[in-house]
CSV table of C-alpha atoms in Angstrom, one decimal:
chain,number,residue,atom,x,y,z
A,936,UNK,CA,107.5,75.5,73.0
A,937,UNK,CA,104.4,73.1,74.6
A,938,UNK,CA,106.2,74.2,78.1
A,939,UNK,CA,106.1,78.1,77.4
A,940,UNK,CA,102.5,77.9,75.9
A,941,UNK,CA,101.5,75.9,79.1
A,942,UNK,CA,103.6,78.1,81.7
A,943,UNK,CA,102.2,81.3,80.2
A,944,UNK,CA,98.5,80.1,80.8
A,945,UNK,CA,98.9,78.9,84.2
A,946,UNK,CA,101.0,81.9,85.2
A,947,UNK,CA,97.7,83.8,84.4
A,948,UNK,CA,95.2,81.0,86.9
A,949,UNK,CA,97.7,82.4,89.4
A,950,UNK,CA,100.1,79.4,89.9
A,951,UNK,CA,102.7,80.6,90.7
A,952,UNK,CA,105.0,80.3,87.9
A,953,UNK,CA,108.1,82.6,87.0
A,954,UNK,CA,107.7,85.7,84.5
A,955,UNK,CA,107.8,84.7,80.8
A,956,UNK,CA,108.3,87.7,78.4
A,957,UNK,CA,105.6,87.9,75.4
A,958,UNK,CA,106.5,86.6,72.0
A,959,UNK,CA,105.0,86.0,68.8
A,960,UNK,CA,104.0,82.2,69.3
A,961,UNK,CA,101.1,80.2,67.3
A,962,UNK,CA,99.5,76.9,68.6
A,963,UNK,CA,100.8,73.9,66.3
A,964,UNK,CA,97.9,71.3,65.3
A,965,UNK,CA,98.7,68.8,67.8
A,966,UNK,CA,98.6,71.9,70.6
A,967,UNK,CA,95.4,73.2,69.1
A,968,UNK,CA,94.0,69.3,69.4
A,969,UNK,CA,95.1,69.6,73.2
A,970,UNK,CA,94.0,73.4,73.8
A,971,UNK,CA,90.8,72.2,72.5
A,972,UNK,CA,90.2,69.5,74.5
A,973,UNK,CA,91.1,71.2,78.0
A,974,UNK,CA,88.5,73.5,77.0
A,975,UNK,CA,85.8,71.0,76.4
A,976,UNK,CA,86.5,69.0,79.4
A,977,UNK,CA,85.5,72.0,81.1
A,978,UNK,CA,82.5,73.6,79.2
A,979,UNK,CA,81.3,70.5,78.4
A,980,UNK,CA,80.3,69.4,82.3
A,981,UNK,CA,79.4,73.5,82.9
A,982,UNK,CA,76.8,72.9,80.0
A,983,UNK,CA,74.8,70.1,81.4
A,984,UNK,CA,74.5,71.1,84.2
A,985,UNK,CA,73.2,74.2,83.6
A,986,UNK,CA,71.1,72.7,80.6
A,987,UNK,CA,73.0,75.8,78.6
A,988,UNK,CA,72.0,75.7,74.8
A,989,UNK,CA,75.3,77.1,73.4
A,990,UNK,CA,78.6,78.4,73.9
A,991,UNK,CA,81.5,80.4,72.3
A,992,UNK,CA,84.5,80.2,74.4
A,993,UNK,CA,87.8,82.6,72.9
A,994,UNK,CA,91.3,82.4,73.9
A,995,UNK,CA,93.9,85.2,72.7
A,996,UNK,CA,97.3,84.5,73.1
A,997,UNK,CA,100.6,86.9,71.6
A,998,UNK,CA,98.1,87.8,69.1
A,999,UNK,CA,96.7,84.7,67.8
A,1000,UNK,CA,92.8,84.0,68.3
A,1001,UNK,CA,91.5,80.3,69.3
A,1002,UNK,CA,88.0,79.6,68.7
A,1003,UNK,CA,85.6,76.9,71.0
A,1004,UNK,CA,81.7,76.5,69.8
A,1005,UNK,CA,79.9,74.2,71.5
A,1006,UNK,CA,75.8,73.5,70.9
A,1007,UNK,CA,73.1,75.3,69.4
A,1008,UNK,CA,72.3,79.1,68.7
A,1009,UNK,CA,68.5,78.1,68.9
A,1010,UNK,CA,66.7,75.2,70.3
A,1011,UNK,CA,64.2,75.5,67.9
A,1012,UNK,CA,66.1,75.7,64.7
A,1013,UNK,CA,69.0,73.9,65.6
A,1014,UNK,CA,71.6,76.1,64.4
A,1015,UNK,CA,75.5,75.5,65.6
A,1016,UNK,CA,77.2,78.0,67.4
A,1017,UNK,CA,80.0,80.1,65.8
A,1018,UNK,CA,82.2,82.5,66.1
A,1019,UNK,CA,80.2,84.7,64.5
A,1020,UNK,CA,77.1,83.8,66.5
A,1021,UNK,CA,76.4,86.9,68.4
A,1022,UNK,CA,75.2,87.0,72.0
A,1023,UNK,CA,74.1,89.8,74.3
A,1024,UNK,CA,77.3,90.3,76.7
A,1025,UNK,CA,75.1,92.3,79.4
A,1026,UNK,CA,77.5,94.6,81.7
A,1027,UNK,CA,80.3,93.7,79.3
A,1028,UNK,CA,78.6,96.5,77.4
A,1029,UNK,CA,79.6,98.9,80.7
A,1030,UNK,CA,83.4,97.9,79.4
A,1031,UNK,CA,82.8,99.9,75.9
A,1032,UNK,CA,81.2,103.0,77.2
A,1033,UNK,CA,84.4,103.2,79.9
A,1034,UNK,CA,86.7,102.7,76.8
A,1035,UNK,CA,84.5,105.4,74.6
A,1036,UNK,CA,84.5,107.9,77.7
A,1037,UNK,CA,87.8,107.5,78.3
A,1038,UNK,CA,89.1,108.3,74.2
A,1039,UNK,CA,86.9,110.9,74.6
A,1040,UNK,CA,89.2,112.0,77.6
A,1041,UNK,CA,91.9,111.3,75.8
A,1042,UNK,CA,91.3,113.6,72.6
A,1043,UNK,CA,90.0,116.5,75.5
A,1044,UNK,CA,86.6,115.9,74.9
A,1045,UNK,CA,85.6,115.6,78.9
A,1046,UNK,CA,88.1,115.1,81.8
A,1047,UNK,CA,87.2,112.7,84.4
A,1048,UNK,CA,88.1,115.2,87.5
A,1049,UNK,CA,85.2,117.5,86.3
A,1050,UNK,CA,81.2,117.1,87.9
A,1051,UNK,CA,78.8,115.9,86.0
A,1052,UNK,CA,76.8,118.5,86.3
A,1053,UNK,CA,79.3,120.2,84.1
A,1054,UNK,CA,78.4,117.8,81.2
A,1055,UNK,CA,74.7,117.5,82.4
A,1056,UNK,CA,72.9,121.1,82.9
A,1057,UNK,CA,69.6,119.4,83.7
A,1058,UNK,CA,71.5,118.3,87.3
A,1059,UNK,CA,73.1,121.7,88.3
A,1060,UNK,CA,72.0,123.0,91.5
A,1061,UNK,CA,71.9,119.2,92.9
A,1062,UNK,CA,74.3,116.6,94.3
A,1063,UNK,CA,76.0,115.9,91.1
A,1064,UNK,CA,77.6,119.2,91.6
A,1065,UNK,CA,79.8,117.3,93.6
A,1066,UNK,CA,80.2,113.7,91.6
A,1067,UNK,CA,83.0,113.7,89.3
A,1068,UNK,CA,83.3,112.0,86.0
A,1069,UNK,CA,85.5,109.2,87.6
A,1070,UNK,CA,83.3,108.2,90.3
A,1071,UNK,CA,80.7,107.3,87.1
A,1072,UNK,CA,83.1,105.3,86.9
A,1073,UNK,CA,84.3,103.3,89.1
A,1074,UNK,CA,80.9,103.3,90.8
A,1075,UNK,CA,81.8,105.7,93.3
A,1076,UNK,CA,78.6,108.4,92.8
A,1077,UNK,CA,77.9,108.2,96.2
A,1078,UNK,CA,75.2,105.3,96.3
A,1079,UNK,CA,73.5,105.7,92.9
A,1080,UNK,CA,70.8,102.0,92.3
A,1081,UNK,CA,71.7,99.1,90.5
A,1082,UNK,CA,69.1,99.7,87.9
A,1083,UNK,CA,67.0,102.7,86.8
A,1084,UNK,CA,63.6,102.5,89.1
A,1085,UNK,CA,61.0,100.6,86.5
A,1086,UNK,CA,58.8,103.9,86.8
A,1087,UNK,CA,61.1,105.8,84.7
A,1088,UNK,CA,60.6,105.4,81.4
A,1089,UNK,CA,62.5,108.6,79.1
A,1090,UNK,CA,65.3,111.0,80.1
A,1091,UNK,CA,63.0,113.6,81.2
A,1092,UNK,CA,61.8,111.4,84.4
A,1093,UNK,CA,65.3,110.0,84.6
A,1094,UNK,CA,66.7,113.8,85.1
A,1095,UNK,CA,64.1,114.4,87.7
A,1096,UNK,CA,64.7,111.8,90.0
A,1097,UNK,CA,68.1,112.5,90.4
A,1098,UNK,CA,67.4,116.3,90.6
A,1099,UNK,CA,66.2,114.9,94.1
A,1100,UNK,CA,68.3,112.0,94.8
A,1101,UNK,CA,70.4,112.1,97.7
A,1102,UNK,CA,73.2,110.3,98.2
A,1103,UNK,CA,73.7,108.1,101.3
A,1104,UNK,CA,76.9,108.2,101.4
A,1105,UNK,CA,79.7,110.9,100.0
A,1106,UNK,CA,81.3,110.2,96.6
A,1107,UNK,CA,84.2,108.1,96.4
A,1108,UNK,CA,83.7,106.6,99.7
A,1109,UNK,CA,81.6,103.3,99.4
A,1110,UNK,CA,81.1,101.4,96.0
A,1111,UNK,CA,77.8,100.9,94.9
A,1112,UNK,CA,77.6,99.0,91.5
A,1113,UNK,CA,75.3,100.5,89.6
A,1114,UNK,CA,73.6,100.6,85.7
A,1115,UNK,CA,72.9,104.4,86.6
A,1116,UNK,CA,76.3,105.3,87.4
A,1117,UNK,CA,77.9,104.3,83.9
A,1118,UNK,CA,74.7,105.1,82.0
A,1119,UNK,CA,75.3,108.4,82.9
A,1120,UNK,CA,78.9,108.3,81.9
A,1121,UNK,CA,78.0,106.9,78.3
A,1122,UNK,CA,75.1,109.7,77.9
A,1123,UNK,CA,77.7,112.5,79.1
A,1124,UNK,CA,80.4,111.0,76.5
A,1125,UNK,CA,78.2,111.2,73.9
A,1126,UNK,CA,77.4,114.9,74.4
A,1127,UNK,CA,81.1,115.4,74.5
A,1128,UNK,CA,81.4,113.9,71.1
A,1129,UNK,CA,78.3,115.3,69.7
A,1130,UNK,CA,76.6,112.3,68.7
A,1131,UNK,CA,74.0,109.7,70.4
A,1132,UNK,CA,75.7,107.4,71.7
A,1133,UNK,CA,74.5,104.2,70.2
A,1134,UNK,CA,75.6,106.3,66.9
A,1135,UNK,CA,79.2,107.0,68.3
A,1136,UNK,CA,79.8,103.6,69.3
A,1137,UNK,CA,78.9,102.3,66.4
A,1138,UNK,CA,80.9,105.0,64.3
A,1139,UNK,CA,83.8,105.4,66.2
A,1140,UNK,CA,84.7,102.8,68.4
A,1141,UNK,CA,83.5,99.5,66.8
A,1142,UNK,CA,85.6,100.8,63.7
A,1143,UNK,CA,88.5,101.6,65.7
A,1144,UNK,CA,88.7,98.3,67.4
A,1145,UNK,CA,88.1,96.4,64.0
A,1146,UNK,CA,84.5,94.8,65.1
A,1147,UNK,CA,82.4,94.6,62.0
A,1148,UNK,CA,79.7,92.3,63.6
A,1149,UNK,CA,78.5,94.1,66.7
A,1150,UNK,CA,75.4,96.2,67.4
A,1151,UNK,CA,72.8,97.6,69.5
A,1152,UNK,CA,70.0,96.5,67.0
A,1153,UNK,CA,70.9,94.3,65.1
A,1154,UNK,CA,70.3,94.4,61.4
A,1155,UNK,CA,67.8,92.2,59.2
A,1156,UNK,CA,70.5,90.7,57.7
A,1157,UNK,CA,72.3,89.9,60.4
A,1158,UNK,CA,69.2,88.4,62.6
A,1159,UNK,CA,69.7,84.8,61.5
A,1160,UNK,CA,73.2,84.8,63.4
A,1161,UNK,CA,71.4,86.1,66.9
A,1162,UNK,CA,71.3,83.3,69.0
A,1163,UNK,CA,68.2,82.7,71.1
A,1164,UNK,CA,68.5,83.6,74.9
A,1165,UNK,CA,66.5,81.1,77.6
A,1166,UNK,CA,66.4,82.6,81.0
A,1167,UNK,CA,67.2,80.1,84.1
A,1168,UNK,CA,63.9,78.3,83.6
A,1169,UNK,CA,64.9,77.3,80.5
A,1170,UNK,CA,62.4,79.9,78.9
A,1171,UNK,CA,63.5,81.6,75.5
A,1172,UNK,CA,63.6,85.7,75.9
A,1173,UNK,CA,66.1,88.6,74.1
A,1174,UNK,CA,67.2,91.9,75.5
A,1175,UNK,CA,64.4,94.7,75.4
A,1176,UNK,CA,66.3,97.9,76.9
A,1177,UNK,CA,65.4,100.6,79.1
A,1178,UNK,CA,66.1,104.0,79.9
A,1179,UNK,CA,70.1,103.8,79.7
A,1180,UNK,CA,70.1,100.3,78.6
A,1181,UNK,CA,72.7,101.1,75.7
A,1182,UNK,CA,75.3,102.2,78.1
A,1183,UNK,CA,75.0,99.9,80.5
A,1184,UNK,CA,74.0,96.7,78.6
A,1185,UNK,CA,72.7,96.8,75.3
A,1186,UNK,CA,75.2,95.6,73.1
A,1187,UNK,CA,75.3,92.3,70.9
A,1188,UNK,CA,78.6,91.2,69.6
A,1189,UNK,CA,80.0,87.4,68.7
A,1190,UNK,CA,83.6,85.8,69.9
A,1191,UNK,CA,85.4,87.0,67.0
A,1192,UNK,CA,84.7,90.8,67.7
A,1193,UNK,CA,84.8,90.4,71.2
A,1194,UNK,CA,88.2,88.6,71.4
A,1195,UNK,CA,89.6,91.7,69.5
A,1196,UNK,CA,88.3,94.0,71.9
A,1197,UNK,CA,90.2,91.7,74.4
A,1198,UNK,CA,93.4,91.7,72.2
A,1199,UNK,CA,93.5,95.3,72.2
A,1200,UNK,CA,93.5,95.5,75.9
A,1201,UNK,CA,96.5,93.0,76.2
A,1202,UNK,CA,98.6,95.0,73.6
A,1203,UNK,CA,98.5,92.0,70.9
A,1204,UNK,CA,96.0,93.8,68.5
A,1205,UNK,CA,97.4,97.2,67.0
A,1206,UNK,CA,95.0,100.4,67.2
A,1207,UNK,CA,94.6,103.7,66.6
A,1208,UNK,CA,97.8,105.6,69.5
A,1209,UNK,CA,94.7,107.3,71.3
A,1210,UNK,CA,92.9,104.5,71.4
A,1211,UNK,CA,95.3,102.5,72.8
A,1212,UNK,CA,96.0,105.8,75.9
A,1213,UNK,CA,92.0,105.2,76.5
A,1214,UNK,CA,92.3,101.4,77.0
A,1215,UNK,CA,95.6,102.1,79.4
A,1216,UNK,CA,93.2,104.3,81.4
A,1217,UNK,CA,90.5,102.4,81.9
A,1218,UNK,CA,93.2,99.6,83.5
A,1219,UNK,CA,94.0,102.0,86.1
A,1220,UNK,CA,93.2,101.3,89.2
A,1221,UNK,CA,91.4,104.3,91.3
A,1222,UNK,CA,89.5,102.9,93.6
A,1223,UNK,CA,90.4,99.8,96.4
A,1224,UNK,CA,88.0,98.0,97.9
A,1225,UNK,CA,89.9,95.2,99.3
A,1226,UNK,CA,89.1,92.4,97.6
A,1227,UNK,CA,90.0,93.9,94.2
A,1228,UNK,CA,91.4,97.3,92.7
A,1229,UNK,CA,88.1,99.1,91.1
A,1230,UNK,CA,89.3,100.4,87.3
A,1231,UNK,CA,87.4,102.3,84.9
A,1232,UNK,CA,84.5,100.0,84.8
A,1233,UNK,CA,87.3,97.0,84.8
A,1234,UNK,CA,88.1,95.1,87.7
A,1235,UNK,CA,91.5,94.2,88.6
A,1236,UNK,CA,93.1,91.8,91.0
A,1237,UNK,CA,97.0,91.5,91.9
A,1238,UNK,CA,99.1,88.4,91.2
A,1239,UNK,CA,98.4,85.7,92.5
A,1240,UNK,CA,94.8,85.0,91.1
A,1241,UNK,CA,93.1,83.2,93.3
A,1242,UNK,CA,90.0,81.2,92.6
A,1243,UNK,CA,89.2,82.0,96.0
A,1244,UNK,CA,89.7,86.1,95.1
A,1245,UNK,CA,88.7,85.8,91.9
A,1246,UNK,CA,85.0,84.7,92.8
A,1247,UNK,CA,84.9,87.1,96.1
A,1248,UNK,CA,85.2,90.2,93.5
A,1249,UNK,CA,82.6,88.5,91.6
A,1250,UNK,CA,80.4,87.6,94.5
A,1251,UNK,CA,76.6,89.0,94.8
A,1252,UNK,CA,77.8,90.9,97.8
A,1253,UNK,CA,80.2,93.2,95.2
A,1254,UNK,CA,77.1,93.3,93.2
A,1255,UNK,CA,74.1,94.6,95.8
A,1256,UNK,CA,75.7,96.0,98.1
A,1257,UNK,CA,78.0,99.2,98.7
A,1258,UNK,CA,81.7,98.2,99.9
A,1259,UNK,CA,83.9,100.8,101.5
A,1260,UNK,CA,86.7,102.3,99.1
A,1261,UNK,CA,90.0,104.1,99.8
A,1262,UNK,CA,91.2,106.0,96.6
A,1263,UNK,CA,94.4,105.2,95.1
A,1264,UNK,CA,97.1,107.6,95.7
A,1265,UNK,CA,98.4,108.2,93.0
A,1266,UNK,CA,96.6,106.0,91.0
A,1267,UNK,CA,98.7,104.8,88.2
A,1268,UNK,CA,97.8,102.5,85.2
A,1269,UNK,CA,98.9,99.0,85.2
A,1270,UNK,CA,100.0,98.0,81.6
A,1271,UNK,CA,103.3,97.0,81.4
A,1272,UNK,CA,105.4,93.8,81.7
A,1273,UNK,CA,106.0,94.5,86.2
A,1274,UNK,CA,102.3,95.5,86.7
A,1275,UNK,CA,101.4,91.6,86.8
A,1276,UNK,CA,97.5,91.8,87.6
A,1277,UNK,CA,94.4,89.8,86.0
A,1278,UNK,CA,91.4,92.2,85.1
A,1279,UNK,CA,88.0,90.7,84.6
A,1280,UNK,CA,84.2,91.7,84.2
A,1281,UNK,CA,81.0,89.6,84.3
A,1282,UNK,CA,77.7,90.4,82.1
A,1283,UNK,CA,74.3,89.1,82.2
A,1284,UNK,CA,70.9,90.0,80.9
A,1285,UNK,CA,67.8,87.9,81.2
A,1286,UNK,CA,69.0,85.2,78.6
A,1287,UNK,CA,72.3,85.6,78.6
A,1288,UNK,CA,75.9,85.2,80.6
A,1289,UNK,CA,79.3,86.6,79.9
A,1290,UNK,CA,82.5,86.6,81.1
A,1291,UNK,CA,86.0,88.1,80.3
A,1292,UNK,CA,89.5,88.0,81.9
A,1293,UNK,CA,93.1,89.0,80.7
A,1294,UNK,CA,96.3,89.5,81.9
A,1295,UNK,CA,98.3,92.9,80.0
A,1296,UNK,CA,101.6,91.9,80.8
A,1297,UNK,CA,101.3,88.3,79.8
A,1298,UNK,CA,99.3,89.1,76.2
A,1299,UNK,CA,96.7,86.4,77.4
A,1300,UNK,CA,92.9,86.7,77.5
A,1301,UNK,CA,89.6,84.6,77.8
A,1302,UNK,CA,85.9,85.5,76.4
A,1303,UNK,CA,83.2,82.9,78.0
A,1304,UNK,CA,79.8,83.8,76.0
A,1305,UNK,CA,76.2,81.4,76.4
A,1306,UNK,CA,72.8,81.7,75.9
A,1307,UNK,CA,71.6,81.3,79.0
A,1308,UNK,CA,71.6,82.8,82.3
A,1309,UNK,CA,73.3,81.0,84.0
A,1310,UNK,CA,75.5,81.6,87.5
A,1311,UNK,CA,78.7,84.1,87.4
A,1312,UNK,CA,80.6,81.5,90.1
A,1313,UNK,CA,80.3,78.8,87.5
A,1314,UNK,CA,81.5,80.9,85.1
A,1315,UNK,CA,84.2,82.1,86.5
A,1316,UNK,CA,85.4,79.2,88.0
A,1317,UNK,CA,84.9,78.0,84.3
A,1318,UNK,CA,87.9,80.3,82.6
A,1319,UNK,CA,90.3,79.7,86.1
A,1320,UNK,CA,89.4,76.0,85.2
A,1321,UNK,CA,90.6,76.3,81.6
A,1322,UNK,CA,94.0,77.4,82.4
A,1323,UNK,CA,94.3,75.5,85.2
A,1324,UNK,CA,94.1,72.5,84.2
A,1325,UNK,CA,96.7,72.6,80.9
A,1326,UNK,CA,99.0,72.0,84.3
A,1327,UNK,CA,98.2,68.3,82.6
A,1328,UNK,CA,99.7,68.7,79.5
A,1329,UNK,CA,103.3,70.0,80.6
């Protein structure tokens, strides 16, 4: 059983090992013990040398949920991490509004072929006449910055800059990453549904998915389990959002919710049947841009995966700069035991860092959440470490 656990986990660092089908499986005691010390052999090391104050690590396997906490919420109060410690995930929050927009596709709310000057009247007459829904995205808009410009500071402003922007380059030809880009997908889903969006997300979604403990603001009551960020220098700061800073970044979750989000892209955690067509759409890949396959907001890299690969899609030159694309044709979802691919997303915000990775056809996921900002190489080298190195206990 040891073997099969083990064998599962490195097929998913990318290994090399043969195809295991997925079955109902639970850690004994002694494996826990073992799990639990590969895991702190690595986050232990990451943590000092990044002076990081805490740590959640999360592991779903066939359905069953492992918890790692590791140092303080707060330096100044001292409180333990938990699984119910909740952390700003940064771009992680991009992963929600691509899940949202896409249910709302699902149940004919907006199609992703359509402009987004369809959805947005205030843009008609400009270039989003000719930027689809998907290319939101997959980041795809033609060019759109990686963060609103700091002068803009309501909707109103937001609508009139890109009433003049002009793209550099035609839509779904270069990759730009970009806050804008999926800010604008969240805004148009919630018009589709009727609702602000922070109010369907938090109505629809976070219900769906079982997530009791995540939020945009987070309650009174719930305020003593908000860790404390610290930005690289150490200094403590917390989120404080801008113009389209729900959709691309705003939320707060702990490991526990977060882990069920990733269960219920793997297939291990049962939800609602459109919900689960949404989450099968947002694994497909549209868009290639060589070093990885460009989902819905997801990232997704072929078997085997690489360190090497893994950290190129994750590299600053994926986040600042535009990479050429070439569409997928036909683009087809990747869900199912032959699609054998690893999908991942990073998230930052001032004083935080995320990081999550799964693999749908193996039933396997990671969540990596800390306090600080720290770098994504480390972080990503971090979860490829963790299965990695079980190789010892075989």
């Amino acid at each position: 059983m040891r073997s099969r656990f083990i064998s599962t986990l490195l097929m998913a660092a990318g290994l090399g090992y043969g195809f295991l089908s997925a079955g109902a499986w639970a850690a004994s005691d002694a494996q826990q013990r073992q799990m639990s010390s590969v895991v702190k052999e690595v986050i232990g090391p990451l943590m000092q040398e990044y002076a990081i104050p805490g740590m959640a690590v999360a592991l779903t396997i066939d359905g069953q949920s492992y918890f790692y906490n590791y140092g303080v919420a707060s330096l100044a109060t001292q409180q333990a991490v938990t699984n119910r410690t909740l952390f700003e995930i940064g771009s992680n929050s991009k992963t929600f509004t691509a899940t949202l927009a896409a249910y709302a596709a699902v149940n004919g709310k907006l199609a992703f072929t359509d402009p987004v000057s369809k959805y947005l009247p205030e843009l008609k007459g400009s270039s989003f006449d000719h930027v689809s829904l998907l290319n939101l995205g997959t980041h795809t808009a033609g060019g759109l910055p990686l963060q609103v410009p700091e002068t803009i500071q309501d909707n109103a402003q937001l609508f009139d800059y890109l009433q003049h922007w002009q793209p550099p380059y035609p839509a779904g030809t270069q990759r730009a990453y970009s806050n804008v880009s999926i800010g604008l997908l969240g805004m148009i889903t919630a018009r589709s549904m009727q609702m602000p969006f922070e109010e369907v997300m938090e109505k629809t979604l976070f219900p769906l998915l079982g997530m009791r403990h995540s939020y945009f603001h987070v309650p009174a009551d719930q305020m003593a389990s908000y860790a404390q960020g610290y930005t690289k220098q150490g200094a403590p700061i917390r989120l404080n959002p801008g113009v389209l800073g729900a959709e691309a970044y705003g939320i707060k979750t702990n490991a526990a919710d977060l882990i069920r989000f990733i269960a219920a892209n793997v297939g291990s955690l049962r939800v609602d049947g459109q919900l689960q067509q949404a989450i099968k759409l947002t694994h497909t890949g549209f868009m290639d841009t060589g070093v990885m396959m460009q989902d819905v907001i997801w990232e997704q890299y072929a078997a085997p995966f690489t360190l090497k690969q893994l950290l190129a899609g994750n590299s600053d030159a994926m986040a600042y700069h535009a990479m050429p694309v070439t569409a997928v044709q036909p683009a087809s979802p990747t869900q199912s035991a032959h699609d054998d691919v690893l999908i991942n997303k990073t998230g930052s915000t001032n004083g935080f860092a995320s990081y999550v990775a799964f693999i749908p056809a193996r039933k396997i996921g990671i969540v990596l959440l800390a306090n600080k900002n720290y770098p994504i190489p480390p972080r990503v080298t971090a979860a490829y470490q963790i299965l990695k190195q079980l190789e010892n206990l075989q």
